[in-house]
Each structure stands twice: as structure tokens, then as C-alpha cells.
mmCIF file of C-alpha atoms in Angstrom:
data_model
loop_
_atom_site.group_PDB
_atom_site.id
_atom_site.type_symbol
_atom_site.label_atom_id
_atom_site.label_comp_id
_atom_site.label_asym_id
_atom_site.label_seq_id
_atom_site.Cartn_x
_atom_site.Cartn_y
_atom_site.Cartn_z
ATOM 1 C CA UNK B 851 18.801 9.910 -12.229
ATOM 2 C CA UNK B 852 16.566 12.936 -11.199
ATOM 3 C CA UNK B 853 13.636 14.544 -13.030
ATOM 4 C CA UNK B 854 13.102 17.600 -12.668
ATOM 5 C CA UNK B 855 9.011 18.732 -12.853
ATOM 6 C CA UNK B 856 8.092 22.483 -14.324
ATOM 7 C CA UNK B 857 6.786 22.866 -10.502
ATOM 8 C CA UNK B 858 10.540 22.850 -9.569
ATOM 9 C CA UNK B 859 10.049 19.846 -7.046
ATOM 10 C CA UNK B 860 12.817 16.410 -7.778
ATOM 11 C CA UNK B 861 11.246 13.064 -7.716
ATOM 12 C CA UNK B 862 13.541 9.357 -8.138
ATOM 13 C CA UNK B 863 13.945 7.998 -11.222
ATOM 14 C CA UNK B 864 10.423 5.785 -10.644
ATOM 15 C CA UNK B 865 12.773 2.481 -11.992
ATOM 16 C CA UNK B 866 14.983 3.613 -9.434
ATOM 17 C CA UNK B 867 12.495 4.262 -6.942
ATOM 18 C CA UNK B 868 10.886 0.925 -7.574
ATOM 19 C CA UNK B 869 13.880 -1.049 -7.227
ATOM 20 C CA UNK B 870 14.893 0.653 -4.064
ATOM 21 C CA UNK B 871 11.406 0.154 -2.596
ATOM 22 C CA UNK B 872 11.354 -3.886 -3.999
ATOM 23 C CA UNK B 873 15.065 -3.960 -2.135
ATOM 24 C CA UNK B 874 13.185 -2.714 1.248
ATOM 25 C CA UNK B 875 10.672 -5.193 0.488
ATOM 26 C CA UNK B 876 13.332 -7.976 0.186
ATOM 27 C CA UNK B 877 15.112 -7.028 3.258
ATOM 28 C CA UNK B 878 11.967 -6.859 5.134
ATOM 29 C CA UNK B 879 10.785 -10.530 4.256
ATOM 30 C CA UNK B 880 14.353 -11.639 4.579
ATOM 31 C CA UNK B 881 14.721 -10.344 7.962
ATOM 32 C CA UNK B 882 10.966 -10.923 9.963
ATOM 33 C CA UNK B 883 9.555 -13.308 7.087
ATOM 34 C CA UNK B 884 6.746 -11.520 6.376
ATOM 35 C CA UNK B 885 6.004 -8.268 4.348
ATOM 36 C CA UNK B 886 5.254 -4.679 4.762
ATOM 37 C CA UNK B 887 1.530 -2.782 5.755
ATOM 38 C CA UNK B 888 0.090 0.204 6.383
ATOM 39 C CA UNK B 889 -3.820 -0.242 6.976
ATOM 40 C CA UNK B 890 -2.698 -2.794 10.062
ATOM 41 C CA UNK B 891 -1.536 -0.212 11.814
ATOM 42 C CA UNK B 892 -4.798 1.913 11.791
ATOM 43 C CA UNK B 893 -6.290 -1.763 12.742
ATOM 44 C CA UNK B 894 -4.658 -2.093 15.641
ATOM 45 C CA UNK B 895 -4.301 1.398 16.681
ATOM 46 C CA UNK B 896 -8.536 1.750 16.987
ATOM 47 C CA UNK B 897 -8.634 -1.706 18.670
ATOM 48 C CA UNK B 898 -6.311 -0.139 21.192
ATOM 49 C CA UNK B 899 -8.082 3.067 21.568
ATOM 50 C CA UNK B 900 -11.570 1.244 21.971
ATOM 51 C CA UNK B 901 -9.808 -1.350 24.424
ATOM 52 C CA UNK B 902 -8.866 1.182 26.744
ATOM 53 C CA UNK B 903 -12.132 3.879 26.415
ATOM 54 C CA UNK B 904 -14.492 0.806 26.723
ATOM 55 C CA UNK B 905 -13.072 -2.604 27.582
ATOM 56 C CA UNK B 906 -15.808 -4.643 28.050
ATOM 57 C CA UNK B 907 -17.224 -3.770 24.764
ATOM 58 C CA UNK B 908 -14.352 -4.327 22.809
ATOM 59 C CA UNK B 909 -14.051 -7.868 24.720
ATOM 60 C CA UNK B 910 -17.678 -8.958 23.334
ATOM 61 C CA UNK B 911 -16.683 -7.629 19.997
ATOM 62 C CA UNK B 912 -16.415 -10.396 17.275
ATOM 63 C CA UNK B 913 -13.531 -8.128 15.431
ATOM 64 C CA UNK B 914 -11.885 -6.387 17.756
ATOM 65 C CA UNK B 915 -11.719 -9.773 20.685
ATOM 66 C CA UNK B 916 -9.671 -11.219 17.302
ATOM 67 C CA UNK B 917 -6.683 -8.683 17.882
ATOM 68 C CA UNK B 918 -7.147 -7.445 22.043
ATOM 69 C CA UNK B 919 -6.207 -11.107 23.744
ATOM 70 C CA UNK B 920 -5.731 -10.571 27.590
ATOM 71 C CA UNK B 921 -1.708 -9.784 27.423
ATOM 72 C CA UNK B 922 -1.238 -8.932 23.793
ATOM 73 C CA UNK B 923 -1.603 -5.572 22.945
ATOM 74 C CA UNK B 924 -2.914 -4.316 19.582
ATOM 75 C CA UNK B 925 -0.499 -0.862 19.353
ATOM 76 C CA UNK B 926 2.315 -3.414 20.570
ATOM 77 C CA UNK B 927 2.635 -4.785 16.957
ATOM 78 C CA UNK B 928 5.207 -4.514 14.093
ATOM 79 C CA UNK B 929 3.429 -2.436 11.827
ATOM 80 C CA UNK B 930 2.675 0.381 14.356
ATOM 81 C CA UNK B 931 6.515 0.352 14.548
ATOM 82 C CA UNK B 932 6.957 0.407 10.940
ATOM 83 C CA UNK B 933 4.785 3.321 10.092
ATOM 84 C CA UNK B 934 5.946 5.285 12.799
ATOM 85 C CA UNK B 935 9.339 4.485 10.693
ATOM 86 C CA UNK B 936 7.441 5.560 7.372
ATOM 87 C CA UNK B 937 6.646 9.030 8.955
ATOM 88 C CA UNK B 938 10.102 9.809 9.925
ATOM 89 C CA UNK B 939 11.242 8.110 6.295
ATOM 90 C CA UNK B 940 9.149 10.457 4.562
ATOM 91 C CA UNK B 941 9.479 13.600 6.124
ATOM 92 C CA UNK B 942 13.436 12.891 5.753
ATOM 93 C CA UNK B 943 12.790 12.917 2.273
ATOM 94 C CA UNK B 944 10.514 15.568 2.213
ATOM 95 C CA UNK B 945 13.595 17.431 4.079
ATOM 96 C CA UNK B 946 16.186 16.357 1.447
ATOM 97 C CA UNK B 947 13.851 17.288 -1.498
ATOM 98 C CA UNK B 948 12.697 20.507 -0.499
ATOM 99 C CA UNK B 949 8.760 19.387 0.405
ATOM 100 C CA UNK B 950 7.750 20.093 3.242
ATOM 101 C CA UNK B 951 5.004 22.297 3.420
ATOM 102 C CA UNK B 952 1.145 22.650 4.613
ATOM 103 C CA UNK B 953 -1.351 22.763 1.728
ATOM 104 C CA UNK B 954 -4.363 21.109 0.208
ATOM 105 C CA UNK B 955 -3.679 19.857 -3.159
ATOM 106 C CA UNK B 956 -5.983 20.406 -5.143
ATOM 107 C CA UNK B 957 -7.217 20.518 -9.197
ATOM 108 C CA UNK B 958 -7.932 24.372 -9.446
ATOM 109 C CA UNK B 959 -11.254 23.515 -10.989
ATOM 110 C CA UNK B 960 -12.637 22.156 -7.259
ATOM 111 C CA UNK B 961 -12.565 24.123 -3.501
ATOM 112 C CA UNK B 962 -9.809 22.884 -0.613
ATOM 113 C CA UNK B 963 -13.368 22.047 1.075
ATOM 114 C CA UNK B 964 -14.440 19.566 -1.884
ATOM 115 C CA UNK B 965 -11.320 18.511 -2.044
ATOM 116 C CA UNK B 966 -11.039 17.607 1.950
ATOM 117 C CA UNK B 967 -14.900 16.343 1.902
ATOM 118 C CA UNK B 968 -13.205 13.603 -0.735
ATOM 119 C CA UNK B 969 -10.460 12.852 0.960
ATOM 120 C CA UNK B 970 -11.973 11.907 4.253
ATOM 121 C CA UNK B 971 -14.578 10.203 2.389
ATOM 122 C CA UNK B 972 -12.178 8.075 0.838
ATOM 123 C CA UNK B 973 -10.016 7.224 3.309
ATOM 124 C CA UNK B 974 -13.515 6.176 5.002
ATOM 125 C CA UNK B 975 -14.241 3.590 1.657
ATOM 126 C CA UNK B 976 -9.972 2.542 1.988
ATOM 127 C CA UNK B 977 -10.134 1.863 5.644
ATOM 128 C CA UNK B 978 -13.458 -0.897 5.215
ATOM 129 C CA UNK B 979 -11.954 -2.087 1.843
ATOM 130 C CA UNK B 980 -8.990 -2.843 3.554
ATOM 131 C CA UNK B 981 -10.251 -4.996 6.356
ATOM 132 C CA UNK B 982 -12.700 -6.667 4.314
ATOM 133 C CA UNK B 983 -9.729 -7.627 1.748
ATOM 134 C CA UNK B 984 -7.037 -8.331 5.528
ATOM 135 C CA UNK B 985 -4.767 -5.734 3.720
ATOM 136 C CA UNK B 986 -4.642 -2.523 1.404
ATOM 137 C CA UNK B 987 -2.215 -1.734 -1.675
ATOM 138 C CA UNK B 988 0.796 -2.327 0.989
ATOM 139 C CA UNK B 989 -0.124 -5.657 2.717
ATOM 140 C CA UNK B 990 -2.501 -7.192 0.415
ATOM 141 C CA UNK B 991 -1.800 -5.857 -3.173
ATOM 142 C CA UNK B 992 2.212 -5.615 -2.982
ATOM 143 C CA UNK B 993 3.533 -7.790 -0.254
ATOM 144 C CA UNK B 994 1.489 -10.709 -1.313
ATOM 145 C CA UNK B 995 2.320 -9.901 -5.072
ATOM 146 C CA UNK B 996 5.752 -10.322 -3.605
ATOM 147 C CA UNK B 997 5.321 -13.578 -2.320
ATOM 148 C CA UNK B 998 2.734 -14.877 -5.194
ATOM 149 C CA UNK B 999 0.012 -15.343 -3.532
ATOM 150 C CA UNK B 1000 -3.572 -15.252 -5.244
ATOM 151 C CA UNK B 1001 -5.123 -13.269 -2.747
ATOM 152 C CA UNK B 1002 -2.481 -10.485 -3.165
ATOM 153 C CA UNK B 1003 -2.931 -10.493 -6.983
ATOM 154 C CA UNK B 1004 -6.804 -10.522 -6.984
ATOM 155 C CA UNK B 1005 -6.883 -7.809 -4.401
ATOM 156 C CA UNK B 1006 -4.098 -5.636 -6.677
ATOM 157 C CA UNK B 1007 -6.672 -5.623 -10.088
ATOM 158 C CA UNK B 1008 -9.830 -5.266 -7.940
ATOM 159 C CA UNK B 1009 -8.022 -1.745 -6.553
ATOM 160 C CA UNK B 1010 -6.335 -0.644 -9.598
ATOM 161 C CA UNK B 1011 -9.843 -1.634 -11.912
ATOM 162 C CA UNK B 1012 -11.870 -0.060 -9.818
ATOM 163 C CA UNK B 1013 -9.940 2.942 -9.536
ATOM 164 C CA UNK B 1014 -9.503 3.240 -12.824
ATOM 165 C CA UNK B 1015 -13.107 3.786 -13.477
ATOM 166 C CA UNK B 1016 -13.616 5.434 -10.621
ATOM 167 C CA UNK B 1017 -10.677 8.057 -11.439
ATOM 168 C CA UNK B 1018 -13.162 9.060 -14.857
ATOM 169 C CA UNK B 1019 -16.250 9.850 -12.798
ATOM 170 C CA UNK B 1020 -15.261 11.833 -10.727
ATOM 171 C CA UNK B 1021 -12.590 13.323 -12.955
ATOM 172 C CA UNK B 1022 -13.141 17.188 -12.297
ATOM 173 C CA UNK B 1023 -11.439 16.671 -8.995
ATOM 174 C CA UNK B 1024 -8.159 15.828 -10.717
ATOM 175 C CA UNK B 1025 -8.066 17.259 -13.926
ATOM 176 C CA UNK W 12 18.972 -22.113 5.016
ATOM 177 C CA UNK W 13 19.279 -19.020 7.457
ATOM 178 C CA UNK W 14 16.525 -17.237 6.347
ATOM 179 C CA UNK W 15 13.783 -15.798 7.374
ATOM 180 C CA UNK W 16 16.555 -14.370 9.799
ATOM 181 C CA UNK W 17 14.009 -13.175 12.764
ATOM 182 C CA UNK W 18 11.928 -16.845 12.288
ATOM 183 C CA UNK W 19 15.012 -19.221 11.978
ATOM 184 C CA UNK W 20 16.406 -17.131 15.066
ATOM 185 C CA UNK W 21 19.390 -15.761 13.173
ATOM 186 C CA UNK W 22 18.326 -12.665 14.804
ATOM 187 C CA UNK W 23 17.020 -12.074 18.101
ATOM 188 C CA UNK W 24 12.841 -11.612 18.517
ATOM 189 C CA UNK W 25 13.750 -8.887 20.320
ATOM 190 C CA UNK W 26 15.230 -6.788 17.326
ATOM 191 C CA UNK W 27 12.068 -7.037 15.483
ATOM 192 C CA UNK W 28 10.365 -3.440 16.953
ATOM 193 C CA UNK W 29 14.375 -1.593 15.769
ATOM 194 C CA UNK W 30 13.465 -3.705 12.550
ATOM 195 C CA UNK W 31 10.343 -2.147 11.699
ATOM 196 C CA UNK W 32 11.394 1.621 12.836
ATOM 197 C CA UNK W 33 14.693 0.768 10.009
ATOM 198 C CA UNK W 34 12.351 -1.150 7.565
ATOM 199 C CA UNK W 35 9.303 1.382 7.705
ATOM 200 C CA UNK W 36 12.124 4.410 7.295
ATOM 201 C CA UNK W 37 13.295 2.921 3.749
ATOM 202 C CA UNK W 38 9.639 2.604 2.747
ATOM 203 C CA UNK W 39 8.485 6.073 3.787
ATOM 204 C CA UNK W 40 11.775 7.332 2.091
ATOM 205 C CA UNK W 41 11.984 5.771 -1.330
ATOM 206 C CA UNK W 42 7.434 6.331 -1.405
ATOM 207 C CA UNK W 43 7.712 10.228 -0.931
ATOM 208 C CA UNK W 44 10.598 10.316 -3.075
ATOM 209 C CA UNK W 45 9.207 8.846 -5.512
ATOM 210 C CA UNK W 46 6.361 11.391 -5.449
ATOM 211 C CA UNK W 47 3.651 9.249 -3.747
ATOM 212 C CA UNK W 48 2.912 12.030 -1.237
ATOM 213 C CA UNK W 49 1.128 13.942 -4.134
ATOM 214 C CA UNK W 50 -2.417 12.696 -4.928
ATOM 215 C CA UNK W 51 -2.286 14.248 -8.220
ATOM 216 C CA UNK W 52 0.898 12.627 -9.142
ATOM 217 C CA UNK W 53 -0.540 9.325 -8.086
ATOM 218 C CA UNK W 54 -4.062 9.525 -9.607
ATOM 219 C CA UNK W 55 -1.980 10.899 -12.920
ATOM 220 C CA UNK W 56 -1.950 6.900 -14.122
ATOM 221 C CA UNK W 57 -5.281 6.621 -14.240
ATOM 222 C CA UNK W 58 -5.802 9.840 -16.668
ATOM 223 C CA UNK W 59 -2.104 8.921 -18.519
ATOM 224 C CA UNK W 60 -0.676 11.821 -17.738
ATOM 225 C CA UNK W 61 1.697 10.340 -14.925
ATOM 226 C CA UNK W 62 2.490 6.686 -14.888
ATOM 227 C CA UNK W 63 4.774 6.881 -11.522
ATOM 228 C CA UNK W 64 2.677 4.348 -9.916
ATOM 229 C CA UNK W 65 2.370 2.088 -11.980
ATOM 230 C CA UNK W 66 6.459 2.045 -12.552
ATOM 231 C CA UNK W 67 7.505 2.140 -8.902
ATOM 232 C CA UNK W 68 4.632 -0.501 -7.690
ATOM 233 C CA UNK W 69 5.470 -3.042 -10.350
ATOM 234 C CA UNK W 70 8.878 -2.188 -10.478
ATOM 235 C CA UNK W 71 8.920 -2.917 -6.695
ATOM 236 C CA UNK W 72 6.845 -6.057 -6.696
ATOM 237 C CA UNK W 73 9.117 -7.912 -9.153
ATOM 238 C CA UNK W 74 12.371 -6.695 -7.487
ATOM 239 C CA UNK W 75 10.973 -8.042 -4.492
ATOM 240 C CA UNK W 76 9.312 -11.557 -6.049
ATOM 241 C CA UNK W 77 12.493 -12.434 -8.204
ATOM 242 C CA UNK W 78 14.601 -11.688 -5.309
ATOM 243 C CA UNK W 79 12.807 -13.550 -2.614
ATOM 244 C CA UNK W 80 12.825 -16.889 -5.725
ATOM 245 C CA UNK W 81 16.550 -16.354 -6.016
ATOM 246 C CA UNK W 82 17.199 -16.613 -2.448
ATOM 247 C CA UNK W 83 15.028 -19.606 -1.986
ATOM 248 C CA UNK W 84 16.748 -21.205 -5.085
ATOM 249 C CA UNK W 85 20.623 -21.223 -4.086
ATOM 250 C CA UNK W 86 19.117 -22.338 -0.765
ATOM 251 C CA UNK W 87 19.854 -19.809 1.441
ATOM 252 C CA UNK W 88 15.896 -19.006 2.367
ATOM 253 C CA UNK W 89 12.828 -21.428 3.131
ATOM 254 C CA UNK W 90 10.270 -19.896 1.018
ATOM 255 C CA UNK W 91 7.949 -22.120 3.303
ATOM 256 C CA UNK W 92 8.249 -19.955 5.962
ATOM 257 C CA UNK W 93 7.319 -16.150 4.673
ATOM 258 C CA UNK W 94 3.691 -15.311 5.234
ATOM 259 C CA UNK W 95 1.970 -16.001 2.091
ATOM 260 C CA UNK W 96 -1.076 -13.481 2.617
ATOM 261 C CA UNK W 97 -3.966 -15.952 2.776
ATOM 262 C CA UNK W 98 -6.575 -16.106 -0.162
ATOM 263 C CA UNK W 99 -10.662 -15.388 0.646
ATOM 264 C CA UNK W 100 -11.986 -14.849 -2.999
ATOM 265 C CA UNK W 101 -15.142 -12.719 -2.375
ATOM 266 C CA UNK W 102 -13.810 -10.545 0.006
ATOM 267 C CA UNK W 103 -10.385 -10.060 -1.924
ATOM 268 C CA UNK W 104 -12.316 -8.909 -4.817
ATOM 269 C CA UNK W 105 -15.071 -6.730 -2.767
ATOM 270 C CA UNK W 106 -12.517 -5.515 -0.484
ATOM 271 C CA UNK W 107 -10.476 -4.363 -3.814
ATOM 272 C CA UNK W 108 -13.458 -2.549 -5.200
ATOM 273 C CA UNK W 109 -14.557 -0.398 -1.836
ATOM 274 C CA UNK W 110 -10.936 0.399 -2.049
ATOM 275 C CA UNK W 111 -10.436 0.822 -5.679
ATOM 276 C CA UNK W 112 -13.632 3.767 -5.283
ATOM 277 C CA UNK W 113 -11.983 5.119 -1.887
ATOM 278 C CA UNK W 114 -8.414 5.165 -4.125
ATOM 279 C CA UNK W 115 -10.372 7.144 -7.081
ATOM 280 C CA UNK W 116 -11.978 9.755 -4.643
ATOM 281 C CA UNK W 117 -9.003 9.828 -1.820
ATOM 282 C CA UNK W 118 -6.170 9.743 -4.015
ATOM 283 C CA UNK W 119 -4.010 8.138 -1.550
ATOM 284 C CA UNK W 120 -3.726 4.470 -0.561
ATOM 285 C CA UNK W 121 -2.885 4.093 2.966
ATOM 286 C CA UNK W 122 0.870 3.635 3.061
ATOM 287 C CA UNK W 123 0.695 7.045 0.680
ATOM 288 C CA UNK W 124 -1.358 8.897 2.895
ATOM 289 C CA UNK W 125 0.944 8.495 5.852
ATOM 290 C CA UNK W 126 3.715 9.814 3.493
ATOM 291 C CA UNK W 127 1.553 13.072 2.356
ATOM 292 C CA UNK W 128 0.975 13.249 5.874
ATOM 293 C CA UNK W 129 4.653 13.044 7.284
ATOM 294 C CA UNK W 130 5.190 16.246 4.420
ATOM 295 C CA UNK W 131 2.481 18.221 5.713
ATOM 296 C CA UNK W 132 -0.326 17.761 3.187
ATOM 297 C CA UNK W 133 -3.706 18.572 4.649
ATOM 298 C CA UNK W 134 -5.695 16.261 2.542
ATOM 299 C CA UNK W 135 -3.411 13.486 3.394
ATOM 300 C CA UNK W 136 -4.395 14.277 7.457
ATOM 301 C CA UNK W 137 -7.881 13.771 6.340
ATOM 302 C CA UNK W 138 -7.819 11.024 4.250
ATOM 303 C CA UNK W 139 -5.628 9.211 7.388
ATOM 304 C CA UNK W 140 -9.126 10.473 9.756
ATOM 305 C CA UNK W 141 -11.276 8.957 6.807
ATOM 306 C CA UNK W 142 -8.968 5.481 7.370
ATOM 307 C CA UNK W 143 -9.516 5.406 10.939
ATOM 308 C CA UNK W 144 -13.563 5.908 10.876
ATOM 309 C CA UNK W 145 -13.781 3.480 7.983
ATOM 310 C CA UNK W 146 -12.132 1.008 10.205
ATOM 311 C CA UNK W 147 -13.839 2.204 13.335
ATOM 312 C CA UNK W 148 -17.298 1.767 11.282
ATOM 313 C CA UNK W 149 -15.885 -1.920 10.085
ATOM 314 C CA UNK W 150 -15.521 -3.487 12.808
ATOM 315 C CA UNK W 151 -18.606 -1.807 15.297
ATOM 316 C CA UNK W 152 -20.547 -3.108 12.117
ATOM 317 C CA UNK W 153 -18.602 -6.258 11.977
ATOM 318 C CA UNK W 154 -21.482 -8.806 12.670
ATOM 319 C CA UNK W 155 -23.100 -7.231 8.798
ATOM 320 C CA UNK W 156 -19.558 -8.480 7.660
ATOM 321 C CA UNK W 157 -18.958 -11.207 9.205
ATOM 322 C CA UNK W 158 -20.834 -13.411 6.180
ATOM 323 C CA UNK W 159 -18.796 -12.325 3.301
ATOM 324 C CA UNK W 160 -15.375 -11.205 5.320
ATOM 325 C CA UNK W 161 -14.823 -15.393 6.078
ATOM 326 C CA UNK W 162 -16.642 -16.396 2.751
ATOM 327 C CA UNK W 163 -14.598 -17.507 -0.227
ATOM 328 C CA UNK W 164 -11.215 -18.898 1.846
ATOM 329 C CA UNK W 165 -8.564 -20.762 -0.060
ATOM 330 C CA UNK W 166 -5.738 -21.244 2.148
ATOM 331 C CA UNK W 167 -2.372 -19.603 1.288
ATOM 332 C CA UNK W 168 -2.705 -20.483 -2.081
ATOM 333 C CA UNK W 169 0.159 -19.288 -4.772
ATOM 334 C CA UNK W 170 -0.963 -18.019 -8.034
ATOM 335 C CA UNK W 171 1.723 -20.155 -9.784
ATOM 336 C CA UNK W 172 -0.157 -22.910 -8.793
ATOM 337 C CA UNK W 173 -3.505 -21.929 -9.200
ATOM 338 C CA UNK W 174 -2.371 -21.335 -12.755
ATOM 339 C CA UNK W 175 -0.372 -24.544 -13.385
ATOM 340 C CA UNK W 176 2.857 -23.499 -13.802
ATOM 341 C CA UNK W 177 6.141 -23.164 -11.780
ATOM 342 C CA UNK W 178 6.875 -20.355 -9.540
ATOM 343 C CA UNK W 179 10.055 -19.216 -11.774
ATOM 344 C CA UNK W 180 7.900 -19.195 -15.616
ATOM 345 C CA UNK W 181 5.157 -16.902 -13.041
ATOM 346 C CA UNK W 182 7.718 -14.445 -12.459
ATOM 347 C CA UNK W 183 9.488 -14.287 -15.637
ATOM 348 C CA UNK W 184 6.026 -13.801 -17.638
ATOM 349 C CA UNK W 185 4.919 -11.182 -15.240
ATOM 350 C CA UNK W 186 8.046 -9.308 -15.533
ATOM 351 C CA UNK W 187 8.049 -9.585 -19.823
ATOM 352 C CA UNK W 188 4.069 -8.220 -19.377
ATOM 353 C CA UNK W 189 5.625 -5.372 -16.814
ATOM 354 C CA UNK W 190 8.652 -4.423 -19.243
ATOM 355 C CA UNK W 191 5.593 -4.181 -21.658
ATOM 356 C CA UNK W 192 3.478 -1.965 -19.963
ATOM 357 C CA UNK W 193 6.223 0.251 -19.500
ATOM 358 C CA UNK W 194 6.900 0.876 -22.856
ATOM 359 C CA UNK W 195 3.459 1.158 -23.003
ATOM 360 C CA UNK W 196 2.818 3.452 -20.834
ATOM 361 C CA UNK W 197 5.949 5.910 -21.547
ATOM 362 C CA UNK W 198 4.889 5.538 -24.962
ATOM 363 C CA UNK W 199 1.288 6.760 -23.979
ATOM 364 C CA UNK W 200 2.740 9.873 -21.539
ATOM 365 C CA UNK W 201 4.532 11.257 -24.570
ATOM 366 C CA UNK W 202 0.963 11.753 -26.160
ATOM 367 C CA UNK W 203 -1.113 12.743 -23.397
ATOM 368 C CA UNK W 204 -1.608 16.490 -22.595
ATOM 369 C CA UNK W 205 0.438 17.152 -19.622
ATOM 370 C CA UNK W 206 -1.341 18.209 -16.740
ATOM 371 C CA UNK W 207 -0.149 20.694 -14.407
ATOM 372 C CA UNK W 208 -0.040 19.859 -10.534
#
């Protein structure tokens, strides 16, 4: 059921894993009729905080007058909810595994500071990606995989292809 | 037919917030257990020497599709109303590629980061900064976008359909290719160097 990794640290079966993650999927389109997200959240999080440091601006704003109408409001949404749920999900587990720790991981051929210089930088490239595409790996990729749709399946090889390639160039930060 | 439960008003609008804590709790839970809190364990199927993701995402996605057809077939769900995530060609596939290169340099996706976050990684905290200027920078830049984020639009479109065939062959050839790849990629773990992390 378990494996257990040299670094002493228990993961899921990933088959296991998988099928309890589709089964949370399921229930989730079962029960609201839509999937799950992640990258919505950030969405409508900064369309809040820009709403209420400059209001007017965000009004005139092509993107964010899409998701600030006059009564709904942005952080008011379901996936807000939902990753506030992931955090709490996660750190369970990270409590029942034994995980929970601060560090920078890290290959020990790079510095924490390269190492945190990348990460911001490509959470910077995720977060465009994700609105150009309406969705990241969550939202797009897997919940419209889930529910067939083109988009969803497009957006899955464009991520994974890229990444791929990507992963190889700049391969002395992993391996 | 009494599903969608929320949309066919099985349940209350009103539970939908308690749904999403619930909902967004199983997905945090089964991604960090599964190890996607670790960028090195994620990035791992791209070098061969950890195919975790590419188990638990396809593993999850068919679970999920086959379920979701099953439901629809004995008629207890109207497939007609789940939110088929709309189709915009260019931007799909340009939005995929930004990401794929923010992936390959990040090592988280979004959902992931959150998890690495909620453990108390510190590159996961800065990737989840990184998400928030990116989108910050999107849509102050928006008008540049505008063009290509609209361009390309296909409706809800299902890729059964796009590819001529029904909904249930779709699902059962994408699960033989998935069986497939696992064997080939368990097959490939045995004989890649293993790399610590």
C-alpha cells in the first residue's frame, strides 16, 4: 500500500493516490457540476485585492471588470473556499506522514537562492499561462480531461510537452 | 436524473462554500500524500527517475471520466449540465506552453504549490508569490492579451466528437494508452539511475 523512500518519508501507492484523487474529482462534479481549480483562486483573490486598494481602476479594467460586478465579489467564490480546504488537506497529511517542515528543496548542485530565484520566476510564467489557457493543470488540464473536453486535453500536452523539454535545459536545477 | 446535486437543487446553493472547504480537503490530502508537495518528486517524470505524476494525474483523470460516463449512462446524471471547460485553440496551446516552461523552472503547478506550501516548503511560498505577480502582470497587461486570449474559440466542444467517435470508445482507448504508459513507464524507472531527493 505504502512505499517507503531511502529518505524515510511514506508516500500513497500513486494508483491508489490517483484513484482517491479521480473519486474527489467525481464527488466534486457530482455534487456542484463543475470541477476542481487552483489558479482561480489566485484570479480572484488579486481582483479582490486591486478592487479594494484602487476601485476605479479595477472598474475600467477590461480583465478584472470581467470578475468585480457591483455585488459579486471575486474572494466570494468556490475555489477560494476550496483551496483554503487544500491547505488544511495537505498540512493534515503532512501531519499524518511526518512532513512538515521549513526548507528549500533543492538539487545540491544549485544555491537555496537559485533555487528560490526559479521558483518565483516560475510561478510568474504559471500564473500568465494559466489565464491565458482560463485554467492550469487543475482546472484546465484535469477537470476538463475529466469531462472530455478539447480544450482540457490540448491544454494537458501543451504543459506536459513543454515541460518536458523545458525540464532538460535547465536540468542542473534538478538533477 | 438527480445529478449535478447542487444544479438540479438536490442540495441547497447554500451548501456549496461547506462543499468546497470538504472537496478542496480531499484534494489537498490525497496531492501531498501522494508526494506532490516535493518539486523534485514531481519534476522526477520528466528525467524518468519518478513517474508519480504521471500515475496519479492519469490515474485520476480516468477514475474521474469513466465515472462521471457511468453515472450519466444508468441515468442518474445529466452530463449536459457539468461545465465542459470551453475550447479557445491558440490560447489553450500558448497558455500550455508559458506554463509548460513555468512547470520546468517552478516545479510546482499551482494546485501543488499550495500543497508544498500548506507543509512548509519555502520554494513552494515563492513559487505561490511568482503565481500572484504573473497574474497581477496578466491582467494590468491585459489589453496586449486581449487579441490572442479570445482568439481561436470553439464552444464547449468534446474531444470525442472532434474525433468522431462516441464518448464511451474515447474513454476506453485512453485508458488502454494509460495502462500502457504505465507499464511503460515502471518499466523505464527500473532502468533509470535513481536520483536522490
Amino acid at each position: 500500500m505504502e512505499n517507503k523512500k531511502k529518505t524515510g518519508t511514506t508516500y500513497l501507492n500513486p494508483y491508489l493516490g490517483g484513484f482517491l484523487f479521480g473519486l474527489v474529482l467525481l464527488a466534486t462534479f457530482i455534487i456542484t457540476g463543475r470541477g476542481m481549480g487552483a489558479s482561480g483562486a489566485v484570479k480572484s483573490t488579486v481582483a479582490e485585492a486591486v478592487n479594494t486598494v484602487a476601485p476605479s481602476h479595477a472598474e475600467q479594467s477590461a480583465y478584472y471588470s470581467k470578475f468585480v460586478a457591483d455585488d459579486a465579489h471575486p474572494m466570494n467564490t468556490w475555489l477560494v473556499f476550496e483551496v483554503l480546504g487544500m491547505l488544511a488537506g495537505a498540512f493534515l497529511s503532512g501531519l499524518v506522514f511526518n512532513r512538515l517542515k521549513f526548507k528549500v528543496e533543492h538539487s545540491p548542485k544549485i544555491t537555496s537562492r537559485r533555487r528560490l530565484i526559479f521558483a518565483l520566476s516560475g510561478g510568474a510564467l504559471f500564473g500568465i499561462g494559466s489565464q491565458l489557457a482560463k485554467g492550469c493543470t487543475s482546472g484546465a488540464a484535469l477537470s476538463g480531461m475529466a469531462v472530455l473536453s478539447l480544450g482540457g486535453f490540448i491544454t494537458m500536452m501543451a504543459i506536459f510537452g513543454t515541460a518536458f523539454v523545458f525540464a532538460w535545459v535547465f536540468k542542473k536545477n534538478w538533477i | 436524473m438527480t445529478g449535478p446535486l447542487i444544479p438540479m437543487g438536490v442540495i441547497p446553493q447554500s451548501w456549496d462554500n461547506v462543499f468546497a472547504v470538504l472537496l478542496g480537503m480531499g484534494f489537498g490530502f490525497v496531492l501531498e500524500g501522494s508526494g506532490f508537495s516535493s518539486s523534485r518528486k514531481i519534476i522526477g517524470t520528466f528525467f524518468g527517475y519518478d513517474f508519480v505524476v504521471l500515475k496519479v494525474f492519469f490515474t485520476a483523470a480516468i477514475t474521474a471520466m469513466i465515472g462521471l460516463l457511468y453515472l450519466s449512462q444508468i441515468g442518474w446524471l445529466d452530463y449536459s449540465l457539468l461545465y465542459i471547460h470551453p475550447t479557445y485553440l491558440a490560447s489553450a496551446i500558448i497558455g500550455g506552453i508559458v506554463m509548460g516552461i513555468g512547470f520546468a523552472m517552478g516545479g510546482f503547478c499551482p494546485g501543488t504549490s499550495f500543497c508544498g506550501v500548506a507543509i512548509g516548503k519555502i520554494d513552494a511560498m515563492l513559487f505561490v508569490a511568482g503565481l500572484y505577480l504573473g497574474v497581477f502582470i496578466f491582467s494590468e497587461a491585459f489589453p496586449l492579451f486581449e487579441k490572442l486570449y479570445n482568439s481561436g474559440f470553439r464552444g464547449s466542444v468534446l474531444v470525442s466528437d472532434s474525433l468522431g467517435m462516441s464518448k464511451a470508445l474515447f474513454a476506453f482507448l485512453l485508458t488502454l494508452a494509460a495502462i500502457g504508459m504505465f507499464f511503460g513507464a515502471t518499466w523505464l524507472e527500473r532502468r533509470i539511475k535513481k536520483v536522490e531527493y
